[in-house]
Short mmCIF file of C-alpha atoms in Angstrom, two decimals:
data_model
loop_
_atom_site.label_atom_id
_atom_site.label_comp_id
_atom_site.label_asym_id
_atom_site.label_seq_id
_atom_site.Cartn_x
_atom_site.Cartn_y
_atom_site.Cartn_z
CA MET A 24 197.69 138.83 151.38
CA ALA A 25 199.29 139.25 147.63
CA ASN A 26 198.70 135.31 147.40
CA THR A 27 195.03 135.36 148.89
CA PHE A 28 193.33 136.11 145.61
CA PRO A 29 195.15 133.36 143.46
CA MET A 30 194.51 130.57 145.97
CA PHE A 31 191.00 131.99 146.28
CA LEU A 32 190.65 131.77 142.44
CA LEU A 33 192.68 128.06 142.59
CA SER A 34 190.26 126.19 145.71
CA LEU A 35 187.22 127.57 143.32
CA CYS A 36 188.60 126.02 140.27
CA LEU A 37 189.52 122.74 141.87
CA PHE A 38 186.01 122.70 143.71
CA SER A 39 184.73 122.97 140.03
CA GLN A 40 187.00 119.98 139.04
CA PHE A 41 184.62 117.56 141.21
CA PHE A 42 181.53 118.71 139.34
CA LEU A 43 183.27 117.95 135.98
CA ALA A 44 183.12 121.82 135.15
CA LYS A 45 186.00 123.19 133.31
CA CYS A 46 187.95 125.77 135.01
CA SER A 47 188.74 128.80 133.06
CA ILE A 48 191.84 129.98 134.13
CA PRO A 49 194.28 127.34 133.39
CA LEU A 50 196.98 126.75 136.02
CA SER A 51 199.65 125.77 133.30
CA PRO A 52 199.16 126.94 129.17
CA ALA A 53 199.61 123.38 128.38
CA LEU A 54 199.90 119.67 128.69
CA TYR A 55 202.13 117.44 126.76
CA VAL A 56 202.02 113.81 127.24
CA PHE A 57 204.71 111.49 126.23
CA GLY A 58 204.61 107.36 127.14
CA ASP A 59 202.40 104.03 126.32
CA SER A 60 198.85 103.05 126.64
CA ILE A 61 198.76 103.82 130.50
CA VAL A 62 198.12 107.43 128.81
CA ASP A 63 197.57 107.24 125.14
CA SER A 64 194.66 108.66 124.16
CA GLY A 65 194.10 107.44 120.79
CA ASN A 66 197.44 107.31 118.71
CA ASN A 67 197.33 103.57 118.19
CA ASP A 68 194.04 103.98 116.06
CA PHE A 69 196.13 105.38 113.36
CA LEU A 70 198.96 102.64 113.80
CA ASN A 71 198.98 99.00 112.24
CA THR A 72 198.98 97.45 115.57
CA SER A 73 196.68 95.00 117.63
CA ALA A 74 197.35 97.04 120.64
CA LYS A 75 194.18 99.25 120.02
CA ALA A 76 191.49 100.31 122.17
CA ASN A 77 188.99 101.67 119.83
CA TYR A 78 186.13 99.33 120.39
CA LYS A 79 183.56 98.59 123.38
CA PRO A 80 183.56 97.92 125.96
CA TYR A 81 186.74 100.38 126.49
CA GLY A 82 185.43 104.02 126.49
CA ILE A 83 182.30 102.43 128.21
CA ASP A 84 182.26 105.47 130.57
CA PHE A 85 183.94 108.41 128.39
CA PRO A 86 181.65 110.88 126.95
CA ALA A 87 182.74 109.98 123.24
CA GLY A 88 182.89 106.21 123.77
CA PRO A 89 185.65 104.24 122.53
CA THR A 90 188.58 106.69 121.55
CA GLY A 91 191.53 104.57 121.71
CA ARG A 92 191.87 105.06 125.36
CA PHE A 93 192.99 101.86 127.05
CA THR A 94 190.24 102.20 129.90
CA ASN A 95 187.08 102.71 130.85
CA GLY A 96 187.08 106.38 130.99
CA ASN A 97 189.31 108.69 131.74
CA THR A 98 193.13 108.14 131.68
CA PHE A 99 195.43 109.76 134.58
CA ALA A 100 196.42 112.53 131.78
CA ASP A 101 192.74 113.15 131.21
CA PHE A 102 192.23 113.70 135.13
CA LEU A 103 195.57 115.78 135.09
CA ALA A 104 194.20 118.28 132.15
CA LYS A 105 191.21 118.57 134.35
CA TYR A 106 192.74 119.93 137.17
CA LEU A 107 194.87 122.10 135.56
CA GLY A 108 191.92 123.77 133.73
CA LEU A 109 192.66 122.56 130.43
CA PRO A 110 190.58 120.64 127.41
CA PHE A 111 191.58 116.84 126.98
CA VAL A 112 195.00 116.64 125.25
CA PRO A 113 194.16 115.03 121.97
CA PRO A 114 196.48 112.42 120.27
CA TYR A 115 198.78 114.02 117.91
CA LEU A 116 197.99 111.28 115.13
CA GLY A 117 194.34 112.14 115.03
CA LEU A 118 194.98 115.89 114.05
CA SER A 119 195.02 117.72 110.74
CA LYS A 120 197.99 119.84 110.02
CA ASP A 121 195.37 123.16 110.73
CA GLN A 122 194.54 121.44 114.00
CA LYS A 123 198.18 120.90 114.78
CA SER A 124 198.67 124.54 114.04
CA GLU A 125 195.80 125.73 116.06
CA THR A 126 196.18 123.56 118.99
CA ILE A 127 198.13 125.69 121.67
CA THR A 128 196.92 123.60 125.36
CA GLY A 129 198.96 120.80 124.61
CA MET A 130 199.44 117.51 122.93
CA ASN A 131 199.22 113.67 123.17
CA TYR A 132 201.98 111.41 121.50
CA ALA A 133 201.63 108.48 123.67
CA SER A 134 201.59 105.01 122.05
CA GLY A 135 200.37 101.73 123.38
CA SER A 136 202.72 98.89 123.42
CA ALA A 137 205.70 101.58 123.07
CA GLY A 138 208.65 101.98 125.24
CA ILE A 139 211.81 103.68 125.80
CA LEU A 140 213.65 101.30 123.53
CA ARG A 141 212.96 101.59 119.86
CA LYS A 142 212.49 97.52 119.63
CA THR A 143 209.96 97.31 122.25
CA GLY A 144 206.72 96.16 121.47
CA SER A 145 207.48 95.91 117.87
CA ALA A 146 206.52 91.77 117.63
CA ILE A 147 202.66 93.38 117.86
CA GLY A 148 202.84 95.85 115.49
CA MET A 149 203.81 99.49 115.08
CA ASN A 150 204.06 102.11 117.75
CA LEU A 151 205.73 105.21 118.69
CA ALA A 152 208.77 104.79 120.58
CA LEU A 153 209.65 107.40 122.89
CA GLN A 154 212.13 108.76 120.50
CA ILE A 155 209.86 108.92 117.99
CA GLN A 156 207.01 110.86 120.26
CA ILE A 157 210.21 113.58 120.83
CA GLU A 158 210.63 113.90 117.34
CA LEU A 159 206.98 114.32 116.71
CA PHE A 160 207.11 116.97 119.59
CA GLU A 161 210.29 118.52 117.70
CA GLU A 162 207.83 119.08 114.65
CA THR A 163 205.57 120.83 116.97
CA VAL A 164 207.52 123.04 118.35
CA LYS A 165 209.28 123.85 114.99
CA HIS A 166 206.67 123.80 112.53
CA TYR A 167 203.22 124.33 114.51
CA LEU A 168 203.39 126.14 117.33
CA PRO A 169 205.41 129.50 116.25
CA LYS A 170 202.05 130.11 114.05
CA ASN A 171 200.77 131.07 117.80
CA PHE A 172 203.49 133.32 118.84
CA LYS A 173 205.01 136.36 118.18
CA THR A 174 208.58 135.96 119.03
CA HIS A 175 210.60 132.70 119.82
CA HIS A 176 211.06 134.17 123.14
CA GLU A 177 207.09 133.82 123.79
CA LEU A 178 207.42 130.58 122.76
CA LEU A 179 209.94 129.76 124.96
CA LYS A 180 208.43 131.27 128.03
CA TYR A 181 204.96 129.33 127.35
CA LEU A 182 207.17 125.77 127.05
CA SER A 183 208.91 126.78 130.37
CA LYS A 184 205.48 126.85 131.99
CA SER A 185 203.96 123.91 130.35
CA ILE A 186 203.93 120.51 132.39
CA PHE A 187 205.52 117.49 130.52
CA VAL A 188 204.66 114.11 131.64
CA VAL A 189 206.60 111.40 130.57
CA ASP A 190 205.13 107.73 131.59
CA ILE A 191 207.30 104.82 130.04
CA GLY A 192 209.19 101.88 130.52
CA ASN A 193 206.57 98.98 131.43
CA ASN A 194 206.84 97.51 128.28
CA ASP A 195 210.20 97.29 128.13
CA TYR A 196 209.76 94.76 130.47
CA LEU A 197 206.24 93.37 129.11
CA ASN A 198 207.10 93.75 125.70
CA ASN A 199 210.55 93.52 125.68
CA TYR A 200 212.79 91.88 128.20
CA LEU A 201 210.17 89.24 129.44
CA GLN A 202 209.54 87.91 125.96
CA PRO A 203 213.05 85.82 124.95
CA ALA A 204 211.37 84.47 122.60
CA ARG A 205 210.53 87.58 120.23
CA TYR A 206 213.46 89.87 121.71
CA ASN A 207 217.03 89.01 122.56
CA SER A 208 217.49 92.02 125.09
CA SER A 209 217.24 89.11 128.29
CA HIS A 210 219.94 87.55 126.26
CA LEU A 211 221.96 90.55 126.17
CA TYR A 212 221.60 91.93 129.64
CA GLY A 213 221.13 90.58 133.12
CA PRO A 214 218.54 92.49 135.41
CA VAL A 215 220.63 94.95 136.56
CA GLN A 216 222.82 95.93 133.31
CA PHE A 217 219.54 96.28 131.48
CA SER A 218 218.10 98.55 134.21
CA GLY A 219 220.69 100.75 133.76
CA TYR A 220 220.82 100.84 129.83
CA LEU A 221 216.90 102.14 130.01
CA LEU A 222 217.91 104.60 132.68
CA LYS A 223 220.60 105.82 130.21
CA GLU A 224 218.00 106.01 127.30
CA LEU A 225 215.57 107.79 129.14
CA LYS A 226 218.19 110.34 130.46
CA GLN A 227 219.36 111.17 126.89
CA SER A 228 215.70 111.31 125.77
CA LEU A 229 214.35 113.74 128.81
CA GLN A 230 217.60 115.92 127.98
CA ASP A 231 216.19 116.31 124.48
CA ILE A 232 213.00 117.00 125.17
CA TYR A 233 214.50 119.66 127.52
CA ASN A 234 216.22 121.02 124.82
CA LEU A 235 213.18 121.76 122.70
CA GLY A 236 212.16 124.11 125.56
CA ALA A 237 210.65 121.73 128.19
CA ARG A 238 211.32 122.72 131.88
CA LYS A 239 208.59 121.00 134.00
CA PHE A 240 208.48 117.32 134.19
CA LEU A 241 206.80 114.54 135.87
CA VAL A 242 208.42 111.39 135.17
CA PHE A 243 206.72 107.86 136.41
CA ASN A 244 208.62 105.24 137.68
CA ILE A 245 207.19 101.63 136.46
CA GLY A 246 204.29 100.11 137.93
CA PRO A 247 204.14 96.74 140.02
CA ILE A 248 203.63 94.69 136.81
CA GLY A 249 203.54 91.40 139.33
CA CYS A 250 200.14 93.01 140.38
CA THR A 251 198.65 93.38 137.18
CA PRO A 252 195.92 90.30 136.76
CA ALA A 253 197.30 89.09 133.25
CA LEU A 254 200.73 88.19 135.07
CA VAL A 255 199.29 87.18 138.06
CA TYR A 256 197.14 84.56 136.19
CA SER A 257 200.51 83.56 134.11
CA GLN A 258 202.42 82.75 136.95
CA ASN A 259 199.67 81.34 138.73
CA ILE A 260 199.89 83.26 141.58
CA THR A 261 196.89 82.26 143.85
CA SER A 262 197.14 85.56 146.38
CA GLY A 263 199.37 88.70 146.53
CA CYS A 264 201.53 89.76 143.60
CA ALA A 265 204.32 87.95 141.34
CA GLU A 266 207.13 89.55 143.38
CA ASN A 267 210.07 88.25 141.32
CA LEU A 268 208.66 90.47 138.61
CA ASN A 269 208.10 93.17 140.97
CA GLN A 270 212.02 92.77 142.06
CA LEU A 271 213.06 93.05 138.28
CA VAL A 272 211.16 96.65 137.72
CA SER A 273 212.19 98.07 140.97
CA LEU A 274 216.04 97.50 139.73
CA TYR A 275 215.22 100.75 137.47
CA ASN A 276 212.89 102.64 139.85
CA GLU A 277 215.61 102.35 142.29
CA GLY A 278 217.94 104.49 140.14
CA LEU A 279 215.56 106.74 138.69
CA PRO A 280 215.13 109.13 141.63
CA ASN A 281 219.05 109.92 141.57
CA MET A 282 218.84 110.30 137.88
CA LEU A 283 215.96 112.86 137.66
CA GLN A 284 218.07 114.69 140.42
CA GLU A 285 220.96 115.00 138.56
CA LEU A 286 219.06 116.49 135.49
CA THR A 287 217.51 119.31 137.85
CA ALA A 288 221.05 119.86 138.83
CA SER A 289 222.48 119.76 135.64
CA LEU A 290 219.98 121.25 133.50
CA ASN A 291 219.32 124.87 134.00
CA GLY A 292 216.06 126.00 134.96
CA SER A 293 214.48 122.59 135.02
CA THR A 294 212.42 120.69 137.62
CA PHE A 295 211.94 117.08 137.40
CA VAL A 296 209.06 115.68 139.55
CA LEU A 297 209.00 111.68 140.39
CA GLY A 298 205.66 110.12 140.15
CA GLU A 299 206.00 107.27 142.57
CA PHE A 300 203.33 105.08 140.36
CA TYR A 301 204.72 101.66 141.87
CA GLN A 302 204.41 102.50 145.60
CA ALA A 303 201.23 103.94 145.21
CA SER A 304 199.97 100.69 142.72
CA TYR A 305 201.59 98.67 145.35
CA ASP A 306 199.65 99.82 148.12
CA LEU A 307 196.36 100.24 146.40
CA ASN A 308 196.53 96.56 145.38
CA GLN A 309 197.83 95.14 149.01
CA ASN A 310 195.05 97.58 150.65
CA PRO A 311 192.06 97.83 148.03
CA TYR A 312 189.55 98.29 150.96
CA LYS A 313 192.05 101.66 151.99
CA TYR A 314 190.72 103.57 148.98
CA GLY A 315 187.26 102.04 148.18
CA PHE A 316 188.27 99.40 145.95
CA THR A 317 187.00 95.47 146.35
CA ASN A 318 188.25 93.79 143.41
CA ARG A 319 191.89 93.02 142.01
CA SER A 320 190.63 91.22 138.91
CA SER A 321 189.67 92.55 135.30
CA CYS A 322 186.63 94.19 134.96
CA CYS A 323 186.19 93.50 131.57
CA VAL A 324 186.41 90.06 129.92
CA VAL A 325 189.75 89.79 128.58
CA ASN A 326 191.26 87.79 125.56
CA SER A 327 193.68 85.59 127.21
CA ALA A 328 195.97 85.80 124.74
CA THR A 329 196.18 89.75 124.54
CA SER A 330 194.96 90.47 128.14
CA GLN A 331 192.72 92.74 126.55
CA CYS A 332 189.14 93.36 126.42
CA LEU A 333 186.74 91.01 124.32
CA GLN A 334 185.10 93.32 121.82
CA ASP A 335 181.47 94.07 122.59
CA VAL A 336 181.35 91.74 125.82
CA SER A 337 179.66 93.70 128.72
CA PRO A 338 181.97 94.44 131.60
CA CYS A 339 181.42 94.31 135.19
CA LYS A 340 179.00 96.85 136.45
CA ASP A 341 180.70 97.97 139.87
CA ARG A 342 183.75 99.22 137.84
CA ALA A 343 184.54 101.89 140.63
CA LYS A 344 185.44 98.77 142.81
CA HIS A 345 187.64 97.65 140.59
CA ILE A 346 191.80 98.47 140.33
CA TYR A 347 192.24 97.15 136.82
CA TRP A 348 189.84 97.42 133.78
CA ASP A 349 191.98 94.45 131.68
CA GLY A 350 194.78 92.28 132.14
CA PHE A 351 197.06 95.34 132.47
CA HIS A 352 195.34 98.80 132.64
CA PRO A 353 193.75 100.64 135.52
CA THR A 354 190.48 101.58 135.58
CA GLN A 355 188.94 105.38 135.70
CA HIS A 356 188.48 105.53 139.31
CA ALA A 357 191.97 103.88 139.92
CA ASN A 358 193.14 107.12 137.36
CA TYR A 359 190.97 109.03 139.31
CA VAL A 360 193.11 108.00 142.83
CA PHE A 361 196.66 108.57 141.38
CA ALA A 362 195.86 111.72 139.66
CA THR A 363 194.00 113.51 142.67
CA GLY A 364 197.15 111.93 145.01
CA CYS A 365 199.71 113.46 142.47
CA PHE A 366 197.92 116.76 141.92
CA LEU A 367 197.48 117.31 145.56
CA GLY A 368 199.28 114.94 147.71
CA THR A 369 202.74 114.75 149.75
CA THR A 370 203.97 111.38 148.80
CA GLN A 371 203.13 110.20 145.18
CA CYS A 372 204.52 112.83 143.22
CA THR A 373 208.00 114.36 145.01
CA PRO A 374 209.76 116.30 145.99
CA LEU A 375 206.80 118.60 144.42
CA ASN A 376 203.32 117.64 143.81
CA ILE A 377 201.93 118.94 140.42
CA LEU A 378 199.86 122.11 142.15
CA GLU A 379 203.21 122.85 143.75
CA LEU A 380 205.24 122.53 140.02
CA THR A 381 202.46 124.90 138.48
CA GLN A 382 203.52 127.70 140.80
CA LYS A 383 207.28 127.39 140.88
CA HIS A 384 209.03 129.92 138.23
#
C-alpha cells in the first residue's frame, strides 16, 4: 500500500504530459544534457560556426520559434524534461551569470557538430567538444549550484538524484573519421582501433562527470548514420541504407554496453543506462509504417553542401509522417517516439527505463 499514492501521482503526472501540462511533482530534481546537435537547445547560437539552427524553418513547431534546436520542434531532451516534470533545459551559453546561479533544474551543454574528440567538427567552426562541456559542468557545480544549497552534502544529494544524458559520438564519424580530406583520424586508425579509441575517451569523460557528483546516467549509442537522408543520397543508395557505414559505427556500439557495465560495477552508487538509439532508429527506418511514419526523406528542403535546411524555405506539411527533419536530424515526432520508448519502454533503454532510473536509490 505504501507505493500506491506515489504511483497514483505519477500516473496523473504522466497523463498530464500528453496534454502538454507540466507535472508539479518532478520525478527528478534536474536534467543535465551533454551531446551534439541531436540534443543541442541553442548553444551553437553563441559560437562562430556554420552548424547553426537559429533560423526558419527550424523551430516551426516550437512555441518560441527557431531557438537553435536542429529540428522542427522538441528534441529528445525536451520530451524527457516534460516527462520528468521539469522545464525545458536551457543552453548554458545563453544564460547570464545571474541566471546560471538561479537555475537548479538542469542545464544543456550540448553543441552541434561536437564529438567525443576535441578535433571533431572543427573544420566547420567552433563547438563545445565533450571535454569542454564537462568543464562547463564543473563550473556549474563549483561556482553556481552551491549558492542554492546550505551544505555540500545537500548539493551532492541533489546531483545524485538528477539525470545525466550523454548523447554523443555521431560526429566523430560524420565530422571526423569519414572526412579524410579534413581530418587525419582515418589515416591513423583502422575502424576497430578508432572505435576503441572513442570508447576509451568516452569512458574517461563519464568518470569525470561521475567525479563531479553525477550518479544516474543515460548514455546513447550512435544511430544508423547510413540511413540518414544525407548519406543515403551521397552514397547513391536507391533503397534501404548504406550498410557499410552502419557497420562502421556498429563497432563502437558493440563495445559500449560492456564499458557501461564496467563503470556501473566500479563507480560506487552509479547506474549507467544504455540508450539503444541505433536499433530503435534502424527499426524506424526499416518499418516506418509500424510507428505511423510514411516518409524517410528530409522534411525541409536541404542545402546540398551542408544537409541543413535552406533558410526561409517552406518545409513539408505532413511533418508527423517524416522520420527526418533535415539531412541528419529526427523530426519532433521521431524524437517523441524515441523519448517515450526510453521513458516507459523495456527495450530502448536498458537495463532500466528512465522512469525506473528516477526511482532507483
